[in-house]
Amino acid sequence: MEYLSLNYATLSNVLSAYPTIQDDKLEQVLDDYKKEELNEIEAYMADSQKEYEEKADLLPLNYNP
């Protein structure tokens, strides 16, 4: 999440340096960026969960590490 916060802050700073961009457009760009980043994180988490489940299926039922 630190990565997301850093990128969001950087993008916010860059876009706020241009006063010609209206506030509503800036907010829309930032919202779109957050949604895109969250979608990537959710996709990664879903892939990780699927990989975990596939590996768990390979273990014997009485497996004790």
CHARMM-style PDB file with segment names, atoms N, HN, CA, C and O in Angstrom:
ATOM      1  N   MET     1       0.818  -1.202   0.000  1.00  0.00      PROA
ATOM      2  CA  MET     1       0.000   0.000   0.000  1.00  0.00      PROA
ATOM      3  C   MET     1       0.861   1.265   0.000  1.00  0.00      PROA
ATOM      4  O   MET     1       0.437   2.315  -0.482  1.00  0.00      PROA
ATOM      5  N   GLU     2       2.075   1.152   0.545  1.00  0.00      PROA
ATOM      6  HN  GLU     2       2.420   0.299   0.937  1.00  0.00      PROA
ATOM      7  CA  GLU     2       2.979   2.302   0.539  1.00  0.00      PROA
ATOM      8  C   GLU     2       3.261   2.725  -0.897  1.00  0.00      PROA
ATOM      9  O   GLU     2       3.347   3.916  -1.199  1.00  0.00      PROA
ATOM     10  N   TYR     3       3.407   1.729  -1.788  1.00  0.00      PROA
ATOM     11  HN  TYR     3       3.338   0.762  -1.542  1.00  0.00      PROA
ATOM     12  CA  TYR     3       3.648   2.003  -3.201  1.00  0.00      PROA
ATOM     13  C   TYR     3       2.487   2.797  -3.791  1.00  0.00      PROA
ATOM     14  O   TYR     3       2.693   3.769  -4.518  1.00  0.00      PROA
ATOM     15  N   LEU     4       1.284   2.381  -3.477  1.00  0.00      PROA
ATOM     16  HN  LEU     4       1.116   1.592  -2.886  1.00  0.00      PROA
ATOM     17  CA  LEU     4       0.092   3.066  -3.973  1.00  0.00      PROA
ATOM     18  C   LEU     4       0.031   4.492  -3.446  1.00  0.00      PROA
ATOM     19  O   LEU     4      -0.281   5.417  -4.196  1.00  0.00      PROA
ATOM     20  N   SER     5       0.322   4.679  -2.173  1.00  0.00      PROA
ATOM     21  HN  SER     5       0.575   3.928  -1.563  1.00  0.00      PROA
ATOM     22  CA  SER     5       0.277   6.013  -1.576  1.00  0.00      PROA
ATOM     23  C   SER     5       1.318   6.929  -2.192  1.00  0.00      PROA
ATOM     24  O   SER     5       1.042   8.097  -2.463  1.00  0.00      PROA
ATOM     25  N   LEU     6       2.514   6.400  -2.413  1.00  0.00      PROA
ATOM     26  HN  LEU     6       2.738   5.451  -2.193  1.00  0.00      PROA
ATOM     27  CA  LEU     6       3.590   7.198  -2.994  1.00  0.00      PROA
ATOM     28  C   LEU     6       3.229   7.623  -4.411  1.00  0.00      PROA
ATOM     29  O   LEU     6       3.392   8.790  -4.770  1.00  0.00      PROA
ATOM     30  N   ASN     7       2.739   6.682  -5.219  1.00  0.00      PROA
ATOM     31  HN  ASN     7       2.607   5.734  -4.928  1.00  0.00      PROA
ATOM     32  CA  ASN     7       2.374   7.016  -6.592  1.00  0.00      PROA
ATOM     33  C   ASN     7       1.198   7.981  -6.638  1.00  0.00      PROA
ATOM     34  O   ASN     7       1.178   8.901  -7.456  1.00  0.00      PROA
ATOM     35  N   TYR     8       0.232   7.779  -5.776  1.00  0.00      PROA
ATOM     36  HN  TYR     8       0.248   7.031  -5.111  1.00  0.00      PROA
ATOM     37  CA  TYR     8      -0.924   8.664  -5.725  1.00  0.00      PROA
ATOM     38  C   TYR     8      -0.485  10.072  -5.338  1.00  0.00      PROA
ATOM     39  O   TYR     8      -0.937  11.049  -5.936  1.00  0.00      PROA
ATOM     40  N   ALA     9       0.390  10.181  -4.345  1.00  0.00      PROA
ATOM     41  HN  ALA     9       0.757   9.387  -3.860  1.00  0.00      PROA
ATOM     42  CA  ALA     9       0.882  11.491  -3.911  1.00  0.00      PROA
ATOM     43  C   ALA     9       1.689  12.154  -5.012  1.00  0.00      PROA
ATOM     44  O   ALA     9       1.560  13.357  -5.237  1.00  0.00      PROA
ATOM     45  N   THR    10       2.514  11.390  -5.696  1.00  0.00      PROA
ATOM     46  HN  THR    10       2.619  10.412  -5.514  1.00  0.00      PROA
ATOM     47  CA  THR    10       3.322  11.941  -6.792  1.00  0.00      PROA
ATOM     48  C   THR    10       2.420  12.452  -7.910  1.00  0.00      PROA
ATOM     49  O   THR    10       2.605  13.562  -8.409  1.00  0.00      PROA
ATOM     50  N   LEU    11       1.451  11.643  -8.295  1.00  0.00      PROA
ATOM     51  HN  LEU    11       1.300  10.741  -7.889  1.00  0.00      PROA
ATOM     52  CA  LEU    11       0.531  12.056  -9.352  1.00  0.00      PROA
ATOM     53  C   LEU    11      -0.256  13.289  -8.929  1.00  0.00      PROA
ATOM     54  O   LEU    11      -0.476  14.193  -9.734  1.00  0.00      PROA
ATOM     55  N   SER    12      -0.671  13.327  -7.698  1.00  0.00      PROA
ATOM     56  HN  SER    12      -0.492  12.593  -7.043  1.00  0.00      PROA
ATOM     57  CA  SER    12      -1.412  14.474  -7.183  1.00  0.00      PROA
ATOM     58  C   SER    12      -0.560  15.739  -7.242  1.00  0.00      PROA
ATOM     59  O   SER    12      -1.040  16.798  -7.645  1.00  0.00      PROA
ATOM     60  N   ASN    13       0.695  15.624  -6.840  1.00  0.00      PROA
ATOM     61  HN  ASN    13       1.084  14.764  -6.511  1.00  0.00      PROA
ATOM     62  CA  ASN    13       1.592  16.782  -6.870  1.00  0.00      PROA
ATOM     63  C   ASN    13       1.845  17.261  -8.288  1.00  0.00      PROA
ATOM     64  O   ASN    13       1.853  18.465  -8.546  1.00  0.00      PROA
ATOM     65  N   VAL    14       2.049  16.342  -9.196  1.00  0.00      PROA
ATOM     66  HN  VAL    14       2.042  15.364  -8.987  1.00  0.00      PROA
ATOM     67  CA  VAL    14       2.307  16.719 -10.589  1.00  0.00      PROA
ATOM     68  C   VAL    14       1.087  17.406 -11.183  1.00  0.00      PROA
ATOM     69  O   VAL    14       1.206  18.461 -11.807  1.00  0.00      PROA
ATOM     70  N   LEU    15      -0.074  16.819 -10.994  1.00  0.00      PROA
ATOM     71  HN  LEU    15      -0.171  15.962 -10.487  1.00  0.00      PROA
ATOM     72  CA  LEU    15      -1.279  17.395 -11.578  1.00  0.00      PROA
ATOM     73  C   LEU    15      -1.663  18.718 -10.927  1.00  0.00      PROA
ATOM     74  O   LEU    15      -2.214  19.597 -11.590  1.00  0.00      PROA
ATOM     75  N   SER    16      -1.379  18.868  -9.646  1.00  0.00      PROA
ATOM     76  HN  SER    16      -0.931  18.154  -9.108  1.00  0.00      PROA
ATOM     77  CA  SER    16      -1.728  20.126  -8.990  1.00  0.00      PROA
ATOM     78  C   SER    16      -0.787  21.257  -9.398  1.00  0.00      PROA
ATOM     79  O   SER    16      -1.065  22.423  -9.115  1.00  0.00      PROA
ATOM     80  N   ALA    17       0.316  20.929 -10.055  1.00  0.00      PROA
ATOM     81  HN  ALA    17       0.542  19.983 -10.285  1.00  0.00      PROA
ATOM     82  CA  ALA    17       1.244  21.948 -10.531  1.00  0.00      PROA
ATOM     83  C   ALA    17       0.684  22.672 -11.760  1.00  0.00      PROA
ATOM     84  O   ALA    17       1.197  23.720 -12.151  1.00  0.00      PROA
ATOM     85  N   TYR    18      -0.351  22.123 -12.359  1.00  0.00      PROA
ATOM     86  HN  TYR    18      -0.768  21.272 -12.042  1.00  0.00      PROA
ATOM     87  CA  TYR    18      -0.960  22.728 -13.538  1.00  0.00      PROA
ATOM     88  C   TYR    18      -2.294  23.361 -13.153  1.00  0.00      PROA
ATOM     89  O   TYR    18      -3.310  22.669 -13.090  1.00  0.00      PROA
ATOM     90  N   PRO    19      -2.302  24.660 -12.898  1.00  0.00      PROA
ATOM     91  CA  PRO    19      -3.540  25.306 -12.439  1.00  0.00      PROA
ATOM     92  C   PRO    19      -4.625  25.378 -13.515  1.00  0.00      PROA
ATOM     93  O   PRO    19      -5.774  25.696 -13.210  1.00  0.00      PROA
ATOM     94  N   THR    20      -4.271  25.088 -14.772  1.00  0.00      PROA
ATOM     95  HN  THR    20      -3.337  24.830 -15.020  1.00  0.00      PROA
ATOM     96  CA  THR    20      -5.279  25.145 -15.829  1.00  0.00      PROA
ATOM     97  C   THR    20      -6.233  23.953 -15.768  1.00  0.00      PROA
ATOM     98  O   THR    20      -7.323  24.001 -16.337  1.00  0.00      PROA
ATOM     99  N   ILE    21      -5.831  22.903 -15.091  1.00  0.00      PROA
ATOM    100  HN  ILE    21      -4.945  22.864 -14.629  1.00  0.00      PROA
ATOM    101  CA  ILE    21      -6.716  21.747 -14.950  1.00  0.00      PROA
ATOM    102  C   ILE    21      -7.764  22.083 -13.892  1.00  0.00      PROA
ATOM    103  O   ILE    21      -7.427  22.472 -12.773  1.00  0.00      PROA
ATOM    104  N   GLN    22      -9.001  21.934 -14.244  1.00  0.00      PROA
ATOM    105  HN  GLN    22      -9.275  21.618 -15.152  1.00  0.00      PROA
ATOM    106  CA  GLN    22     -10.060  22.233 -13.288  1.00  0.00      PROA
ATOM    107  C   GLN    22     -10.084  21.173 -12.190  1.00  0.00      PROA
ATOM    108  O   GLN    22      -9.707  20.022 -12.409  1.00  0.00      PROA
ATOM    109  N   ASP    23     -10.530  21.580 -11.015  1.00  0.00      PROA
ATOM    110  HN  ASP    23     -10.836  22.516 -10.837  1.00  0.00      PROA
ATOM    111  CA  ASP    23     -10.523  20.679  -9.865  1.00  0.00      PROA
ATOM    112  C   ASP    23     -11.314  19.399 -10.109  1.00  0.00      PROA
ATOM    113  O   ASP    23     -10.888  18.323  -9.690  1.00  0.00      PROA
ATOM    114  N   ASP    24     -12.451  19.500 -10.779  1.00  0.00      PROA
ATOM    115  HN  ASP    24     -12.797  20.374 -11.120  1.00  0.00      PROA
ATOM    116  CA  ASP    24     -13.249  18.298 -11.002  1.00  0.00      PROA
ATOM    117  C   ASP    24     -12.535  17.327 -11.928  1.00  0.00      PROA
ATOM    118  O   ASP    24     -12.629  16.113 -11.749  1.00  0.00      PROA
ATOM    119  N   LYS    25     -11.819  17.857 -12.921  1.00  0.00      PROA
ATOM    120  HN  LYS    25     -11.743  18.844 -13.067  1.00  0.00      PROA
ATOM    121  CA  LYS    25     -11.059  16.987 -13.815  1.00  0.00      PROA
ATOM    122  C   LYS    25      -9.907  16.339 -13.058  1.00  0.00      PROA
ATOM    123  O   LYS    25      -9.613  15.161 -13.262  1.00  0.00      PROA
ATOM    124  N   LEU    26      -9.263  17.092 -12.197  1.00  0.00      PROA
ATOM    125  HN  LEU    26      -9.502  18.049 -12.031  1.00  0.00      PROA
ATOM    126  CA  LEU    26      -8.168  16.557 -11.388  1.00  0.00      PROA
ATOM    127  C   LEU    26      -8.685  15.428 -10.504  1.00  0.00      PROA
ATOM    128  O   LEU    26      -8.068  14.366 -10.419  1.00  0.00      PROA
ATOM    129  N   GLU    27      -9.800  15.656  -9.857  1.00  0.00      PROA
ATOM    130  HN  GLU    27     -10.301  16.519  -9.925  1.00  0.00      PROA
ATOM    131  CA  GLU    27     -10.374  14.624  -8.995  1.00  0.00      PROA
ATOM    132  C   GLU    27     -10.740  13.383  -9.797  1.00  0.00      PROA
ATOM    133  O   GLU    27     -10.546  12.262  -9.328  1.00  0.00      PROA
ATOM    134  N   GLN    28     -11.267  13.573 -11.000  1.00  0.00      PROA
ATOM    135  HN  GLN    28     -11.425  14.484 -11.381  1.00  0.00      PROA
ATOM    136  CA  GLN    28     -11.641  12.430 -11.838  1.00  0.00      PROA
ATOM    137  C   GLN    28     -10.406  11.628 -12.234  1.00  0.00      PROA
ATOM    138  O   GLN    28     -10.427  10.397 -12.207  1.00  0.00      PROA
ATOM    139  N   VAL    29      -9.333  12.321 -12.601  1.00  0.00      PROA
ATOM    140  HN  VAL    29      -9.316  13.321 -12.623  1.00  0.00      PROA
ATOM    141  CA  VAL    29      -8.089  11.643 -12.972  1.00  0.00      PROA
ATOM    142  C   VAL    29      -7.545  10.859 -11.781  1.00  0.00      PROA
ATOM    143  O   VAL    29      -7.133   9.708 -11.926  1.00  0.00      PROA
ATOM    144  N   LEU    30      -7.546  11.480 -10.612  1.00  0.00      PROA
ATOM    145  HN  LEU    30      -7.881  12.414 -10.494  1.00  0.00      PROA
ATOM    146  CA  LEU    30      -7.039  10.805  -9.417  1.00  0.00      PROA
ATOM    147  C   LEU    30      -7.918   9.614  -9.035  1.00  0.00      PROA
ATOM    148  O   LEU    30      -7.403   8.567  -8.642  1.00  0.00      PROA
ATOM    149  N   ASP    31      -9.227   9.763  -9.146  1.00  0.00      PROA
ATOM    150  HN  ASP    31      -9.645  10.613  -9.466  1.00  0.00      PROA
ATOM    151  CA  ASP    31     -10.134   8.655  -8.843  1.00  0.00      PROA
ATOM    152  C   ASP    31      -9.915   7.489  -9.809  1.00  0.00      PROA
ATOM    153  O   ASP    31      -9.889   6.329  -9.397  1.00  0.00      PROA
ATOM    154  N   ASP    32      -9.759   7.805 -11.092  1.00  0.00      PROA
ATOM    155  HN  ASP    32      -9.780   8.747 -11.427  1.00  0.00      PROA
ATOM    156  CA  ASP    32      -9.496   6.764 -12.087  1.00  0.00      PROA
ATOM    157  C   ASP    32      -8.190   6.044 -11.788  1.00  0.00      PROA
ATOM    158  O   ASP    32      -8.098   4.822 -11.913  1.00  0.00      PROA
ATOM    159  N   TYR    33      -7.190   6.807 -11.394  1.00  0.00      PROA
ATOM    160  HN  TYR    33      -7.264   7.799 -11.293  1.00  0.00      PROA
ATOM    161  CA  TYR    33      -5.887   6.223 -11.075  1.00  0.00      PROA
ATOM    162  C   TYR    33      -6.005   5.283  -9.870  1.00  0.00      PROA
ATOM    163  O   TYR    33      -5.461   4.180  -9.883  1.00  0.00      PROA
ATOM    164  N   LYS    34      -6.715   5.725  -8.839  1.00  0.00      PROA
ATOM    165  HN  LYS    34      -7.158   6.622  -8.829  1.00  0.00      PROA
ATOM    166  CA  LYS    34      -6.891   4.880  -7.653  1.00  0.00      PROA
ATOM    167  C   LYS    34      -7.632   3.597  -8.012  1.00  0.00      PROA
ATOM    168  O   LYS    34      -7.261   2.518  -7.552  1.00  0.00      PROA
ATOM    169  N   LYS    35      -8.680   3.707  -8.833  1.00  0.00      PROA
ATOM    170  HN  LYS    35      -8.982   4.584  -9.207  1.00  0.00      PROA
ATOM    171  CA  LYS    35      -9.444   2.528  -9.226  1.00  0.00      PROA
ATOM    172  C   LYS    35      -8.565   1.548  -9.997  1.00  0.00      PROA
ATOM    173  O   LYS    35      -8.633   0.338  -9.781  1.00  0.00      PROA
ATOM    174  N   GLU    36      -7.739   2.081 -10.898  1.00  0.00      PROA
ATOM    175  HN  GLU    36      -7.684   3.064 -11.073  1.00  0.00      PROA
ATOM    176  CA  GLU    36      -6.852   1.234 -11.690  1.00  0.00      PROA
ATOM    177  C   GLU    36      -5.851   0.505 -10.791  1.00  0.00      PROA
ATOM    178  O   GLU    36      -5.624  -0.695 -10.950  1.00  0.00      PROA
ATOM    179  N   GLU    37      -5.262   1.231  -9.855  1.00  0.00      PROA
ATOM    180  HN  GLU    37      -5.446   2.206  -9.726  1.00  0.00      PROA
ATOM    181  CA  GLU    37      -4.301   0.623  -8.930  1.00  0.00      PROA
ATOM    182  C   GLU    37      -4.989  -0.434  -8.062  1.00  0.00      PROA
ATOM    183  O   GLU    37      -4.434  -1.512  -7.847  1.00  0.00      PROA
ATOM    184  N   LEU    38      -6.179  -0.138  -7.569  1.00  0.00      PROA
ATOM    185  HN  LEU    38      -6.629   0.738  -7.744  1.00  0.00      PROA
ATOM    186  CA  LEU    38      -6.898  -1.103  -6.735  1.00  0.00      PROA
ATOM    187  C   LEU    38      -7.287  -2.345  -7.528  1.00  0.00      PROA
ATOM    188  O   LEU    38      -7.255  -3.456  -6.998  1.00  0.00      PROA
ATOM    189  N   ASN    39      -7.653  -2.161  -8.793  1.00  0.00      PROA
ATOM    190  HN  ASN    39      -7.679  -1.259  -9.223  1.00  0.00      PROA
ATOM    191  CA  ASN    39      -7.971  -3.311  -9.640  1.00  0.00      PROA
ATOM    192  C   ASN    39      -6.752  -4.204  -9.820  1.00  0.00      PROA
ATOM    193  O   ASN    39      -6.869  -5.430  -9.793  1.00  0.00      PROA
ATOM    194  N   GLU    40      -5.576  -3.593 -10.006  1.00  0.00      PROA
ATOM    195  HN  GLU    40      -5.482  -2.597 -10.029  1.00  0.00      PROA
ATOM    196  CA  GLU    40      -4.349  -4.368 -10.145  1.00  0.00      PROA
ATOM    197  C   GLU    40      -4.045  -5.135  -8.861  1.00  0.00      PROA
ATOM    198  O   GLU    40      -3.641  -6.297  -8.910  1.00  0.00      PROA
ATOM    199  N   ILE    41      -4.237  -4.493  -7.723  1.00  0.00      PROA
ATOM    200  HN  ILE    41      -4.566  -3.549  -7.683  1.00  0.00      PROA
ATOM    201  CA  ILE    41      -3.984  -5.153  -6.438  1.00  0.00      PROA
ATOM    202  C   ILE    41      -4.967  -6.306  -6.236  1.00  0.00      PROA
ATOM    203  O   ILE    41      -4.570  -7.384  -5.793  1.00  0.00      PROA
ATOM    204  N   GLU    42      -6.242  -6.089  -6.555  1.00  0.00      PROA
ATOM    205  HN  GLU    42      -6.564  -5.213  -6.915  1.00  0.00      PROA
ATOM    206  CA  GLU    42      -7.242  -7.141  -6.404  1.00  0.00      PROA
ATOM    207  C   GLU    42      -6.951  -8.314  -7.333  1.00  0.00      PROA
ATOM    208  O   GLU    42      -7.138  -9.468  -6.946  1.00  0.00      PROA
ATOM    209  N   ALA    43      -6.497  -8.035  -8.553  1.00  0.00      PROA
ATOM    210  HN  ALA    43      -6.345  -7.098  -8.868  1.00  0.00      PROA
ATOM    211  CA  ALA    43      -6.146  -9.101  -9.490  1.00  0.00      PROA
ATOM    212  C   ALA    43      -4.967  -9.908  -8.961  1.00  0.00      PROA
ATOM    213  O   ALA    43      -4.953 -11.135  -9.055  1.00  0.00      PROA
ATOM    214  N   TYR    44      -3.988  -9.221  -8.410  1.00  0.00      PROA
ATOM    215  HN  TYR    44      -3.999  -8.224  -8.333  1.00  0.00      PROA
ATOM    216  CA  TYR    44      -2.828  -9.907  -7.834  1.00  0.00      PROA
ATOM    217  C   TYR    44      -3.253 -10.787  -6.662  1.00  0.00      PROA
ATOM    218  O   TYR    44      -2.798 -11.924  -6.536  1.00  0.00      PROA
ATOM    219  N   MET    45      -4.121 -10.261  -5.809  1.00  0.00      PROA
ATOM    220  HN  MET    45      -4.490  -9.337  -5.911  1.00  0.00      PROA
ATOM    221  CA  MET    45      -4.583 -11.031  -4.651  1.00  0.00      PROA
ATOM    222  C   MET    45      -5.385 -12.256  -5.100  1.00  0.00      PROA
ATOM    223  O   MET    45      -5.254 -13.328  -4.509  1.00  0.00      PROA
ATOM    224  N   ALA    46      -6.199 -12.109  -6.123  1.00  0.00      PROA
ATOM    225  HN  ALA    46      -6.305 -11.238  -6.604  1.00  0.00      PROA
ATOM    226  CA  ALA    46      -6.984 -13.232  -6.632  1.00  0.00      PROA
ATOM    227  C   ALA    46      -6.063 -14.303  -7.213  1.00  0.00      PROA
ATOM    228  O   ALA    46      -6.284 -15.494  -6.997  1.00  0.00      PROA
ATOM    229  N   ASP    47      -5.033 -13.884  -7.950  1.00  0.00      PROA
ATOM    230  HN  ASP    47      -4.854 -12.916  -8.125  1.00  0.00      PROA
ATOM    231  CA  ASP    47      -4.068 -14.835  -8.501  1.00  0.00      PROA
ATOM    232  C   ASP    47      -3.326 -15.559  -7.388  1.00  0.00      PROA
ATOM    233  O   ASP    47      -3.098 -16.767  -7.467  1.00  0.00      PROA
ATOM    234  N   SER    48      -2.953 -14.823  -6.356  1.00  0.00      PROA
ATOM    235  HN  SER    48      -3.138 -13.843  -6.291  1.00  0.00      PROA
ATOM    236  CA  SER    48      -2.246 -15.424  -5.226  1.00  0.00      PROA
ATOM    237  C   SER    48      -3.133 -16.438  -4.517  1.00  0.00      PROA
ATOM    238  O   SER    48      -2.669 -17.515  -4.143  1.00  0.00      PROA
ATOM    239  N   GLN    49      -4.402 -16.101  -4.332  1.00  0.00      PROA
ATOM    240  HN  GLN    49      -4.778 -15.226  -4.636  1.00  0.00      PROA
ATOM    241  CA  GLN    49      -5.342 -17.013  -3.680  1.00  0.00      PROA
ATOM    242  C   GLN    49      -5.524 -18.276  -4.515  1.00  0.00      PROA
ATOM    243  O   GLN    49      -5.555 -19.381  -3.973  1.00  0.00      PROA
ATOM    244  N   LYS    50      -5.643 -18.118  -5.822  1.00  0.00      PROA
ATOM    245  HN  LYS    50      -5.617 -17.220  -6.262  1.00  0.00      PROA
ATOM    246  CA  LYS    50      -5.812 -19.267  -6.710  1.00  0.00      PROA
ATOM    247  C   LYS    50      -4.574 -20.163  -6.654  1.00  0.00      PROA
ATOM    248  O   LYS    50      -4.687 -21.387  -6.593  1.00  0.00      PROA
ATOM    249  N   GLU    51      -3.404 -19.548  -6.674  1.00  0.00      PROA
ATOM    250  HN  GLU    51      -3.311 -18.554  -6.724  1.00  0.00      PROA
ATOM    251  CA  GLU    51      -2.154 -20.309  -6.599  1.00  0.00      PROA
ATOM    252  C   GLU    51      -2.069 -21.059  -5.267  1.00  0.00      PROA
ATOM    253  O   GLU    51      -1.668 -22.223  -5.230  1.00  0.00      PROA
ATOM    254  N   TYR    52      -2.444 -20.394  -4.187  1.00  0.00      PROA
ATOM    255  HN  TYR    52      -2.769 -19.449  -4.218  1.00  0.00      PROA
ATOM    256  CA  TYR    52      -2.445 -21.026  -2.862  1.00  0.00      PROA
ATOM    257  C   TYR    52      -3.388 -22.230  -2.842  1.00  0.00      PROA
ATOM    258  O   TYR    52      -3.031 -23.290  -2.328  1.00  0.00      PROA
ATOM    259  N   GLU    53      -4.578 -22.072  -3.393  1.00  0.00      PROA
ATOM    260  HN  GLU    53      -4.869 -21.211  -3.811  1.00  0.00      PROA
ATOM    261  CA  GLU    53      -5.552 -23.160  -3.400  1.00  0.00      PROA
ATOM    262  C   GLU    53      -5.067 -24.332  -4.239  1.00  0.00      PROA
ATOM    263  O   GLU    53      -5.273 -25.489  -3.875  1.00  0.00      PROA
ATOM    264  N   GLU    54      -4.414 -24.028  -5.378  1.00  0.00      PROA
ATOM    265  HN  GLU    54      -4.247 -23.087  -5.674  1.00  0.00      PROA
ATOM    266  CA  GLU    54      -3.882 -25.095  -6.222  1.00  0.00      PROA
ATOM    267  C   GLU    54      -2.795 -25.874  -5.485  1.00  0.00      PROA
ATOM    268  O   GLU    54      -2.743 -27.101  -5.567  1.00  0.00      PROA
ATOM    269  N   LYS    55      -1.935 -25.166  -4.771  1.00  0.00      PROA
ATOM    270  HN  LYS    55      -1.977 -24.170  -4.704  1.00  0.00      PROA
ATOM    271  CA  LYS    55      -0.875 -25.843  -4.020  1.00  0.00      PROA
ATOM    272  C   LYS    55      -1.459 -26.617  -2.845  1.00  0.00      PROA
ATOM    273  O   LYS    55      -0.977 -27.701  -2.517  1.00  0.00      PROA
ATOM    274  N   ALA    56      -2.489 -26.074  -2.213  1.00  0.00      PROA
ATOM    275  HN  ALA    56      -2.881 -25.193  -2.480  1.00  0.00      PROA
ATOM    276  CA  ALA    56      -3.119 -26.755  -1.083  1.00  0.00      PROA
ATOM    277  C   ALA    56      -3.775 -28.054  -1.531  1.00  0.00      PROA
ATOM    278  O   ALA    56      -3.801 -29.027  -0.777  1.00  0.00      PROA
ATOM    279  N   ASP    57      -4.305 -28.077  -2.753  1.00  0.00      PROA
ATOM    280  HN  ASP    57      -4.284 -27.286  -3.365  1.00  0.00      PROA
ATOM    281  CA  ASP    57      -4.933 -29.289  -3.274  1.00  0.00      PROA
ATOM    282  C   ASP    57      -3.916 -30.408  -3.474  1.00  0.00      PROA
ATOM    283  O   ASP    57      -4.284 -31.583  -3.475  1.00  0.00      PROA
ATOM    284  N   LEU    58      -2.655 -30.064  -3.643  1.00  0.00      PROA
ATOM    285  HN  LEU    58      -2.355 -29.110  -3.643  1.00  0.00      PROA
ATOM    286  CA  LEU    58      -1.621 -31.065  -3.869  1.00  0.00      PROA
ATOM    287  C   LEU    58      -1.141 -31.725  -2.579  1.00  0.00      PROA
ATOM    288  O   LEU    58      -0.533 -32.794  -2.617  1.00  0.00      PROA
ATOM    289  N   LEU    59      -1.411 -31.099  -1.449  1.00  0.00      PROA
ATOM    290  HN  LEU    59      -1.906 -30.230  -1.418  1.00  0.00      PROA
ATOM    291  CA  LEU    59      -0.959 -31.639  -0.171  1.00  0.00      PROA
ATOM    292  C   LEU    59      -1.856 -32.790   0.273  1.00  0.00      PROA
ATOM    293  O   LEU    59      -3.063 -32.769   0.033  1.00  0.00      PROA
ATOM    294  N   PRO    60      -1.270 -33.788   0.918  1.00  0.00      PROA
ATOM    295  CA  PRO    60      -2.111 -34.862   1.468  1.00  0.00      PROA
ATOM    296  C   PRO    60      -2.996 -34.311   2.590  1.00  0.00      PROA
ATOM    297  O   PRO    60      -2.649 -33.319   3.231  1.00  0.00      PROA
ATOM    298  N   LEU    61      -4.117 -34.948   2.817  1.00  0.00      PROA
ATOM    299  HN  LEU    61      -4.399 -35.753   2.297  1.00  0.00      PROA
ATOM    300  CA  LEU    61      -5.072 -34.449   3.809  1.00  0.00      PROA
ATOM    301  C   LEU    61      -4.522 -34.467   5.229  1.00  0.00      PROA
ATOM    302  O   LEU    61      -4.938 -33.655   6.055  1.00  0.00      PROA
ATOM    303  N   ASN    62      -3.600 -35.371   5.531  1.00  0.00      PROA
ATOM    304  HN  ASN    62      -3.262 -36.031   4.860  1.00  0.00      PROA
ATOM    305  CA  ASN    62      -3.059 -35.465   6.882  1.00  0.00      PROA
ATOM    306  C   ASN    62      -1.710 -34.750   6.999  1.00  0.00      PROA
ATOM    307  O   ASN    62      -0.914 -35.097   7.872  1.00  0.00      PROA
ATOM    308  N   TYR    63      -1.440 -33.793   6.172  1.00  0.00      PROA
ATOM    309  HN  TYR    63      -2.086 -33.511   5.463  1.00  0.00      PROA
ATOM    310  CA  TYR    63      -0.152 -33.080   6.165  1.00  0.00      PROA
ATOM    311  C   TYR    63      -0.044 -32.156   7.373  1.00  0.00      PROA
ATOM    312  O   TYR    63      -0.915 -31.317   7.602  1.00  0.00      PROA
ATOM    313  N   ASN    64       1.030 -32.316   8.142  1.00  0.00      PROA
ATOM    314  HN  ASN    64       1.738 -32.997   7.956  1.00  0.00      PROA
ATOM    315  CA  ASN    64       1.331 -31.442   9.274  1.00  0.00      PROA
ATOM    316  C   ASN    64       2.757 -30.938   9.125  1.00  0.00      PROA
ATOM    317  O   ASN    64       3.702 -31.711   9.285  1.00  0.00      PROA
ATOM    318  N   PRO    65       2.927 -29.686   8.829  1.00  0.00      PROA
ATOM    319  CA  PRO    65       4.303 -29.173   8.640  1.00  0.00      PROA
ATOM    320  C   PRO    65       5.077 -29.120   9.945  1.00  0.00      PROA
ATOM    321  OT1 PRO    65       6.239 -28.715   9.957  1.00  0.00      PROA
TER     322      PRO     65
END
